[in-house]
Amino acid sequence: MTGRRRTSSMFLQSLSRPVRATAVYAGSLAVCASLTAGCGVIPGATGGSGGDPIKVMTWAPENTDATNKPGMPAMARAYGKWINSHGGIDGRRLEVLTCNDHNDSVGAAKCARQAVAEDVVAVVGSYSQFGDSFLAPLESAGIPYIGGYGVTSEEFTGPMVYPVNGGQPALLAGLGKALAATCGKIALVRPDSIAGDQLPALLDSGLKAGGHVAARDQLAAENATEYDGQADEALRYATKNVTRKGCVVPALGDRTDTFMDSFRRTREGYPAVRTATVLGSVDQTVINATGGATGPYEGAYITGWYPVASDARWNPMKKVISEEAFGDNRIDPADAGVQTTWIAYTVLKAVLEKTGAGEVSADSVRRTLNDDLQVSTGGLTPTLHWPYESKLAGVGFPRLVNAAVTLQVVQEGRLVAARKTTGSGIDGITDMTSTLENADID
């Protein structure tokens, strides 16, 4: 699919300076602590007190020629309707505002400024590739960013971000761990760029943890219209060991589908190999669009953050969708953006219930989150909480608190949970924190 904007490699643009990231985070937090109004929060201003509605915002790109995530704001609106149809929170309505960031930095900044102007208490479950544009306005107003999609490094470094998943670092480490147990030679096909330079270290951290040698680091142009030569090269390497099936891992962001088109044509001349990638480069929508069970992803391993959509732990989310958004085809329960939005709003609900009948403001939401709040997501993630610094601060991710991944496989055109019998070594949810702690990120 050539129309989607590259996301997975964009995430890694600033990972090469983990120490600086940690220092910036700590310095920002110290500055915030020194301000009596809480990093720009106007004293007395609230997003919901007494009978006033509690305002929050969710943004994502819609109707663009690149990445579109319409399900995220649609899920947010459905959640707000569901909360209000059940009496609100302590009798107060939840007012969900949405914004289209149009997949550009100007749009992202406009959404953030709108959130500030509307005096929202939090931005929840949103997607944007432009963390450097939207986080500065939010931080200056003291507005917390809950959830996000894990697509930018800022989502794991800023003092007012509260991520609910491990983004691309966890997915790549988890994929390496899974492939170590089942693959012979592994070829990683990734962009020939500064951002792409970080991908091998993350994948190799998982391979090393699983006792496997590093993957072959194969560079490819970011904006190519075909990858026949790269597909041939990757297949030649992956099939060198005739006693153990090799694996090809394309990690080319929006060009992953372009590579797979070339790969499908080229693989007929080689022994069978397994393919693998990460959620974000591929999801159920992409699998459907490329032929489902007859497409190039059949049999591929894909690491994700959460259980597969058929898991019973998603039933509460599906019930809300059925009650408040029946027939809204923008909301796909299998979409990771929709799932992340659900989890982010689960966090928000826990915060507001903890606050009770007291004042609800951006400042109170942030204080509650920082006060070692423990949030259960019904088993969809580990219990979430955000300490001053996470265990991964030393590798540049001071706010990454959930490094859990799940291993999925495409069977008959559907993403399903990979069974232990696949030899993956991963069953259910696996924590990649210790693996990432040992990642060799320059």
Coordinates of C-alpha atoms in Angstrom, one line a residue:
M1 CA 0.0 0.0 0.0
T2 CA 1.9 3.0 -1.2
G3 CA -0.4 5.6 0.1
R4 CA 0.4 5.2 3.8
R5 CA 2.9 7.4 5.6
R6 CA 6.0 5.7 7.1
T7 CA 5.5 5.3 10.8
S8 CA 7.6 2.5 12.2
S9 CA 11.0 4.0 11.3
M10 CA 9.9 7.5 12.1
F11 CA 9.6 6.4 15.7
L12 CA 13.3 5.8 15.9
Q13 CA 14.6 9.2 14.7
S14 CA 15.8 10.4 18.1
L15 CA 16.7 7.1 19.8
S16 CA 20.4 7.6 19.2
R17 CA 20.7 9.9 22.2
P18 CA 19.1 8.0 25.1
V19 CA 21.1 9.8 27.8
R20 CA 20.0 13.2 26.4
A21 CA 16.4 12.1 26.3
T22 CA 16.5 11.0 29.9
A23 CA 18.1 14.3 31.0
V24 CA 15.6 16.4 29.1
Y25 CA 12.7 14.4 30.7
A26 CA 14.1 14.9 34.2
G27 CA 14.8 18.6 33.7
S28 CA 11.3 19.2 32.3
L29 CA 9.8 17.4 35.3
A30 CA 11.8 19.5 37.7
V31 CA 10.7 22.7 36.0
C32 CA 7.1 21.6 36.2
A33 CA 7.4 20.8 39.9
S34 CA 8.7 24.3 40.5
L35 CA 5.6 26.0 39.1
T36 CA 2.9 26.5 41.6
A37 CA 0.2 26.5 38.8
G38 CA 1.6 23.2 37.4
C39 CA 3.5 24.0 34.1
G40 CA 1.2 26.7 32.8
V41 CA -2.1 25.6 34.3
I42 CA -4.1 28.7 35.2
P43 CA -5.0 28.6 38.9
G44 CA -8.7 27.8 39.4
A45 CA -9.2 26.6 35.8
T46 CA -10.9 23.2 35.5
G47 CA -12.2 20.9 32.8
G48 CA -15.0 19.7 35.0
S49 CA -16.1 20.8 38.5
G50 CA -19.4 20.5 40.2
G51 CA -22.0 19.8 37.5
D52 CA -19.8 20.9 34.6
P53 CA -18.9 18.3 31.9
I54 CA -15.4 16.9 32.0
K55 CA -13.7 17.8 28.7
V56 CA -11.2 15.5 27.0
M57 CA -9.9 15.3 23.4
T58 CA -8.9 12.6 21.0
W59 CA -7.1 13.3 17.7
A60 CA -6.0 11.2 14.7
P61 CA -5.5 11.7 11.0
E62 CA -8.6 11.2 8.8
N63 CA -9.3 11.5 5.1
T64 CA -5.7 11.9 4.1
D65 CA -3.6 10.3 1.4
A66 CA -1.4 8.8 4.0
T67 CA -2.1 7.1 7.4
N68 CA -5.7 7.3 8.5
K69 CA -7.0 6.3 11.9
P70 CA -10.7 7.3 11.9
G71 CA -11.5 4.5 14.3
M72 CA -9.7 6.2 17.2
P73 CA -11.9 9.4 17.5
A74 CA -14.9 7.3 16.6
M75 CA -14.2 4.9 19.5
A76 CA -13.6 7.9 21.8
R77 CA -17.0 9.3 20.9
A78 CA -18.6 5.9 21.5
Y79 CA -17.0 5.6 24.8
G80 CA -18.2 9.1 25.9
K81 CA -21.7 8.2 24.9
W82 CA -21.5 5.0 26.8
I83 CA -20.3 6.7 30.0
N84 CA -23.0 9.3 29.7
S85 CA -25.7 6.8 29.1
H86 CA -24.7 5.1 32.3
G87 CA -24.9 8.3 34.5
G88 CA -21.6 9.8 33.7
I89 CA -18.7 9.9 36.2
D90 CA -19.9 11.0 39.6
G91 CA -22.9 12.5 37.8
R92 CA -20.7 14.6 35.5
R93 CA -20.9 14.2 31.7
L94 CA -17.8 13.2 29.8
E95 CA -17.5 15.6 26.8
V96 CA -15.3 14.1 24.1
L97 CA -13.8 16.5 21.6
T98 CA -12.1 15.2 18.5
C99 CA -9.6 16.7 16.1
N100 CA -8.1 15.7 12.7
D101 CA -4.3 16.3 12.7
H102 CA -4.3 15.7 8.8
N103 CA -1.0 13.9 9.1
D104 CA 1.1 17.0 9.2
S105 CA 2.9 19.0 11.9
V106 CA 0.8 22.1 11.4
G107 CA -2.4 20.1 12.0
A108 CA -1.0 18.4 15.0
A109 CA 0.0 21.7 16.6
K110 CA -3.5 23.1 15.8
C111 CA -5.1 20.1 17.6
A112 CA -3.0 20.7 20.6
R113 CA -3.8 24.4 20.7
Q114 CA -7.5 23.6 20.4
A115 CA -7.1 21.3 23.4
V116 CA -5.6 24.1 25.4
A117 CA -8.2 26.6 24.3
E118 CA -11.0 24.2 25.2
D119 CA -9.4 23.6 28.6
V120 CA -9.5 19.8 28.3
V121 CA -8.3 17.8 31.3
A122 CA -6.4 15.3 29.1
V123 CA -5.7 14.2 25.5
V124 CA -6.6 10.5 25.4
G125 CA -6.0 7.6 23.1
S126 CA -4.7 9.7 20.1
Y127 CA -2.5 9.1 17.1
S128 CA 0.0 11.6 15.6
Q129 CA 3.4 11.2 14.1
F130 CA 4.4 14.8 15.2
G131 CA 5.2 14.6 18.9
D132 CA 7.6 17.5 18.6
S133 CA 4.6 19.7 17.4
F134 CA 1.8 18.7 19.8
L135 CA 3.6 18.0 23.0
A136 CA 5.1 21.5 23.6
P137 CA 1.6 23.2 23.7
L138 CA 0.2 20.5 25.9
E139 CA 3.2 20.6 28.3
S140 CA 3.0 24.4 28.6
A141 CA -0.6 24.1 29.6
G142 CA 0.0 21.1 31.9
I143 CA -2.3 18.8 29.9
P144 CA -1.5 15.1 30.2
Y145 CA -1.3 12.9 27.1
I146 CA -2.7 9.4 27.9
G147 CA -2.3 6.6 25.6
G148 CA -1.0 7.7 22.2
Y149 CA 0.1 5.0 19.7
G150 CA 3.8 4.7 20.5
V151 CA 4.8 6.0 17.1
T152 CA 7.1 8.8 18.2
S153 CA 10.0 8.8 20.6
E154 CA 8.5 11.8 22.5
E155 CA 5.7 9.5 23.7
F156 CA 8.2 7.7 25.9
T157 CA 10.3 10.6 27.1
G158 CA 8.0 13.6 27.9
P159 CA 7.2 14.3 31.5
M160 CA 3.4 14.5 30.8
V161 CA 3.0 11.4 28.7
Y162 CA 1.4 8.3 30.0
P163 CA 1.8 5.5 27.3
V164 CA -0.2 2.3 27.6
N165 CA 1.9 0.2 25.3
G166 CA 5.6 -0.3 24.4
G167 CA 5.5 1.2 20.9
Q168 CA 7.9 -0.1 18.2
P169 CA 10.8 -0.9 20.6
A170 CA 8.8 -3.6 22.4
L171 CA 7.4 -5.0 19.1
L172 CA 10.8 -5.4 17.5
A173 CA 12.4 -6.9 20.6
G174 CA 9.5 -9.3 20.9
L175 CA 9.6 -10.3 17.3
G176 CA 13.3 -11.1 17.6
K177 CA 12.7 -13.2 20.7
A178 CA 10.0 -15.2 18.9
L179 CA 12.0 -15.7 15.7
A180 CA 15.0 -16.9 17.6
A181 CA 13.2 -20.1 18.5
T182 CA 11.8 -20.9 15.1
C183 CA 14.0 -19.4 12.3
G184 CA 17.3 -20.4 10.7
K185 CA 18.9 -17.5 8.9
I186 CA 17.1 -14.2 9.3
A187 CA 17.2 -11.3 6.8
L188 CA 16.0 -7.9 8.1
V189 CA 15.1 -5.5 5.3
R190 CA 15.0 -2.0 6.6
P191 CA 15.3 1.6 5.3
D192 CA 18.7 3.0 4.5
S193 CA 18.3 6.0 6.7
I194 CA 19.4 7.3 10.1
A195 CA 16.1 6.2 11.6
G196 CA 16.4 2.7 10.0
D197 CA 19.9 2.4 11.5
Q198 CA 18.2 1.8 14.9
L199 CA 16.0 -1.1 13.8
P200 CA 18.7 -3.9 13.8
A201 CA 19.7 -3.2 17.5
L202 CA 16.1 -3.6 18.7
L203 CA 15.4 -6.8 16.7
D204 CA 18.8 -8.2 17.6
S205 CA 18.2 -7.6 21.3
G206 CA 15.4 -10.2 21.1
L207 CA 17.3 -12.6 18.9
K208 CA 20.3 -12.5 21.4
A209 CA 17.9 -13.1 24.3
G210 CA 16.7 -16.2 22.5
G211 CA 20.2 -17.5 21.8
H212 CA 20.2 -16.6 18.1
V213 CA 22.8 -14.8 16.1
A214 CA 22.1 -11.3 14.8
A215 CA 20.0 -10.9 11.7
R216 CA 21.5 -9.9 8.4
D217 CA 21.1 -6.2 8.1
Q218 CA 19.9 -5.5 4.6
L219 CA 19.4 -1.9 3.5
A220 CA 16.7 -0.7 1.1
A221 CA 15.7 2.7 -0.3
E222 CA 12.9 4.3 1.7
N223 CA 10.8 5.4 -1.3
A224 CA 11.3 2.7 -3.9
T225 CA 8.4 1.7 -6.1
E226 CA 9.5 -2.0 -6.3
Y227 CA 11.9 -4.2 -4.3
D228 CA 12.6 -7.1 -6.6
G229 CA 16.3 -7.0 -6.1
Q230 CA 16.0 -6.7 -2.3
A231 CA 13.5 -9.5 -2.2
D232 CA 15.8 -11.8 -4.2
E233 CA 18.8 -10.9 -2.0
A234 CA 16.8 -11.5 1.2
L235 CA 15.6 -14.9 -0.1
R236 CA 19.1 -16.0 -1.1
Y237 CA 20.4 -15.3 2.4
A238 CA 17.4 -16.8 4.3
T239 CA 17.5 -20.1 2.3
K240 CA 21.2 -20.8 2.7
N241 CA 20.6 -23.2 5.6
V242 CA 18.7 -26.1 4.1
T243 CA 18.1 -27.8 7.4
R244 CA 16.1 -25.0 9.1
K245 CA 13.5 -22.7 7.5
G246 CA 14.8 -19.1 7.2
C247 CA 12.9 -15.9 7.9
V248 CA 12.5 -12.6 6.0
V249 CA 11.6 -9.6 8.1
P250 CA 10.5 -6.5 6.1
A251 CA 10.5 -3.4 8.3
L252 CA 9.9 -0.6 5.8
G253 CA 7.0 1.3 7.2
D254 CA 4.6 2.3 4.5
R255 CA 6.7 0.5 1.9
T256 CA 6.3 -2.9 3.6
D257 CA 3.4 -3.7 1.3
T258 CA 5.5 -2.7 -1.8
F259 CA 8.2 -5.0 -0.7
M260 CA 5.7 -7.9 -0.1
D261 CA 4.4 -7.4 -3.7
S262 CA 7.9 -8.0 -5.0
F263 CA 8.5 -10.8 -2.5
R264 CA 5.4 -12.6 -3.6
R265 CA 6.7 -12.6 -7.2
T266 CA 10.2 -13.6 -6.3
R267 CA 9.7 -16.3 -3.7
E268 CA 8.5 -18.9 -6.2
G269 CA 12.1 -19.7 -7.2
Y270 CA 13.3 -20.4 -3.6
P271 CA 12.6 -22.9 -0.8
A272 CA 9.9 -21.9 1.6
V273 CA 10.6 -19.2 4.2
R274 CA 8.6 -17.6 6.9
T275 CA 7.9 -13.9 6.9
A276 CA 7.4 -11.7 10.0
T277 CA 6.9 -8.1 10.8
V278 CA 5.3 -5.8 13.5
L279 CA 1.9 -4.3 14.1
G280 CA 1.8 -0.9 12.5
S281 CA 3.6 -2.0 9.3
V282 CA 0.8 -4.6 9.0
D283 CA -2.7 -5.0 10.5
Q284 CA -5.9 -6.8 9.7
T285 CA -7.0 -4.1 7.3
V286 CA -3.8 -4.5 5.3
I287 CA -4.1 -8.3 5.3
N288 CA -7.6 -8.0 4.0
A289 CA -6.6 -5.6 1.3
T290 CA -3.7 -7.7 0.0
G291 CA -5.7 -10.9 -0.5
G292 CA -6.4 -12.4 3.0
A293 CA -5.6 -16.1 3.0
T294 CA -4.3 -15.9 -0.6
G295 CA -2.1 -12.9 0.1
P296 CA 1.6 -12.6 0.9
Y297 CA 1.1 -12.4 4.7
E298 CA -0.5 -15.8 5.1
G299 CA 1.6 -17.6 7.7
A300 CA 3.5 -14.5 8.8
Y301 CA 4.4 -13.9 12.4
I302 CA 3.4 -10.4 13.7
T303 CA 4.0 -9.0 17.1
G304 CA 1.4 -6.8 18.7
W305 CA 0.8 -5.1 22.0
Y306 CA -2.5 -6.8 23.0
P307 CA -4.4 -10.1 22.8
V308 CA -6.0 -10.8 19.4
A309 CA -9.4 -9.3 18.7
S310 CA -11.2 -12.7 19.3
D311 CA -10.0 -12.9 22.9
A312 CA -12.8 -12.7 25.4
R313 CA -10.9 -9.9 27.2
W314 CA -12.1 -7.5 24.5
N315 CA -15.8 -8.3 25.2
P316 CA -16.4 -5.2 27.3
M317 CA -15.1 -3.0 24.4
K318 CA -17.2 -4.8 21.9
K319 CA -20.3 -4.4 24.1
V320 CA -19.7 -0.6 24.1
I321 CA -19.3 -0.6 20.3
S322 CA -22.5 -2.6 19.9
E323 CA -24.5 -0.3 22.2
E324 CA -23.2 3.1 21.1
A325 CA -21.7 2.7 17.6
F326 CA -23.5 -0.2 15.9
G327 CA -23.0 0.0 12.2
D328 CA -20.1 2.5 12.4
N329 CA -17.7 0.8 10.1
R330 CA -14.9 3.1 11.2
I331 CA -14.6 1.2 14.4
D332 CA -12.9 -2.2 13.9
P333 CA -12.4 -4.1 17.1
A334 CA -9.3 -5.7 15.5
D335 CA -7.6 -2.3 14.9
A336 CA -4.8 -1.6 17.3
G337 CA -5.7 2.1 17.3
V338 CA -9.2 1.4 18.4
Q339 CA -7.9 -1.0 21.1
T340 CA -5.4 1.5 22.3
T341 CA -8.1 4.2 22.6
W342 CA -10.2 1.8 24.7
I343 CA -7.3 1.1 27.0
A344 CA -6.5 4.8 27.3
Y345 CA -10.1 5.7 28.2
T346 CA -10.0 2.9 30.7
V347 CA -7.1 4.7 32.3
L348 CA -8.9 8.0 32.2
K349 CA -12.0 6.4 33.9
A350 CA -9.8 5.0 36.7
V351 CA -8.3 8.5 37.2
L352 CA -11.7 10.2 37.4
E353 CA -13.1 7.6 39.7
K354 CA -10.1 8.1 42.0
T355 CA -10.6 11.8 42.0
G356 CA -14.3 11.3 43.0
A357 CA -16.4 14.4 43.6
G358 CA -13.4 16.7 43.8
E359 CA -12.1 19.2 41.3
V360 CA -11.3 17.7 37.9
S361 CA -8.6 19.6 36.0
A362 CA -5.5 18.8 34.0
D363 CA -3.5 19.4 37.1
S364 CA -5.6 16.9 39.2
V365 CA -5.5 14.3 36.5
R366 CA -1.8 14.6 36.3
R367 CA -1.4 14.5 40.1
T368 CA -3.5 11.3 40.3
L369 CA -1.5 9.6 37.6
N370 CA 1.8 10.5 39.3
D371 CA 0.6 9.3 42.7
D372 CA 1.3 5.7 41.8
L373 CA -2.2 5.0 40.5
Q374 CA -2.5 1.3 39.6
V375 CA -4.9 0.7 36.6
S376 CA -6.2 -2.7 35.7
T377 CA -7.2 -3.2 32.1
G378 CA -8.9 -6.5 32.5
G379 CA -5.8 -8.5 31.5
L380 CA -5.4 -6.7 28.2
T381 CA -2.1 -5.2 29.5
P382 CA -0.2 -5.7 32.8
T383 CA -1.4 -3.4 35.6
L384 CA -0.4 0.1 34.4
H385 CA 1.3 2.8 36.5
W386 CA 3.8 5.5 35.8
P387 CA 6.7 6.0 38.2
Y388 CA 9.1 8.9 38.1
E389 CA 11.3 6.9 35.8
S390 CA 10.7 3.5 34.3
K391 CA 13.3 0.7 34.2
L392 CA 14.1 1.6 30.6
A393 CA 15.2 5.2 31.4
G394 CA 18.8 4.1 30.8
V395 CA 18.1 3.3 27.1
G396 CA 16.2 6.5 26.5
F397 CA 12.6 5.4 27.4
P398 CA 11.9 6.9 30.9
R399 CA 8.1 6.7 30.4
L400 CA 7.9 3.3 28.8
V401 CA 6.2 1.2 31.5
N402 CA 4.6 -1.6 29.5
A403 CA 6.9 -3.5 27.3
A404 CA 4.5 -6.5 26.9
V405 CA 4.0 -8.0 23.5
T406 CA 1.8 -10.8 22.0
L407 CA 2.8 -13.0 19.2
Q408 CA 0.2 -13.4 16.4
V409 CA 0.2 -15.3 13.2
V410 CA -1.9 -14.9 10.0
Q411 CA -4.0 -18.1 9.5
E412 CA -6.6 -18.3 6.8
G413 CA -6.3 -14.5 6.4
R414 CA -7.0 -13.7 10.0
L415 CA -4.6 -12.6 12.8
V416 CA -4.8 -15.2 15.5
A417 CA -2.8 -15.9 18.6
A418 CA 0.3 -18.0 17.9
R419 CA 0.3 -21.2 19.8
K420 CA 3.2 -22.5 21.8
T421 CA 3.5 -25.4 19.4
T422 CA 4.7 -23.0 16.7
G423 CA 8.0 -23.0 18.5
S424 CA 7.8 -19.3 19.0
G425 CA 8.6 -19.4 22.7
I426 CA 6.0 -16.8 23.4
D427 CA 2.6 -17.8 24.7
G428 CA 0.1 -15.0 25.7
I429 CA 1.7 -11.8 26.9
T430 CA 5.5 -11.6 27.3
D431 CA 7.3 -8.8 29.0
M432 CA 10.3 -7.5 27.0
T433 CA 11.6 -5.1 29.6
S434 CA 14.8 -7.0 30.5
T435 CA 15.5 -7.6 26.8
L436 CA 15.2 -3.9 26.0
E437 CA 17.4 -3.0 29.0
N438 CA 20.2 -4.9 27.2
A439 CA 19.6 -3.4 23.8
D440 CA 22.7 -2.0 22.2
I441 CA 21.2 1.4 21.1
D442 CA 23.9 3.9 20.1

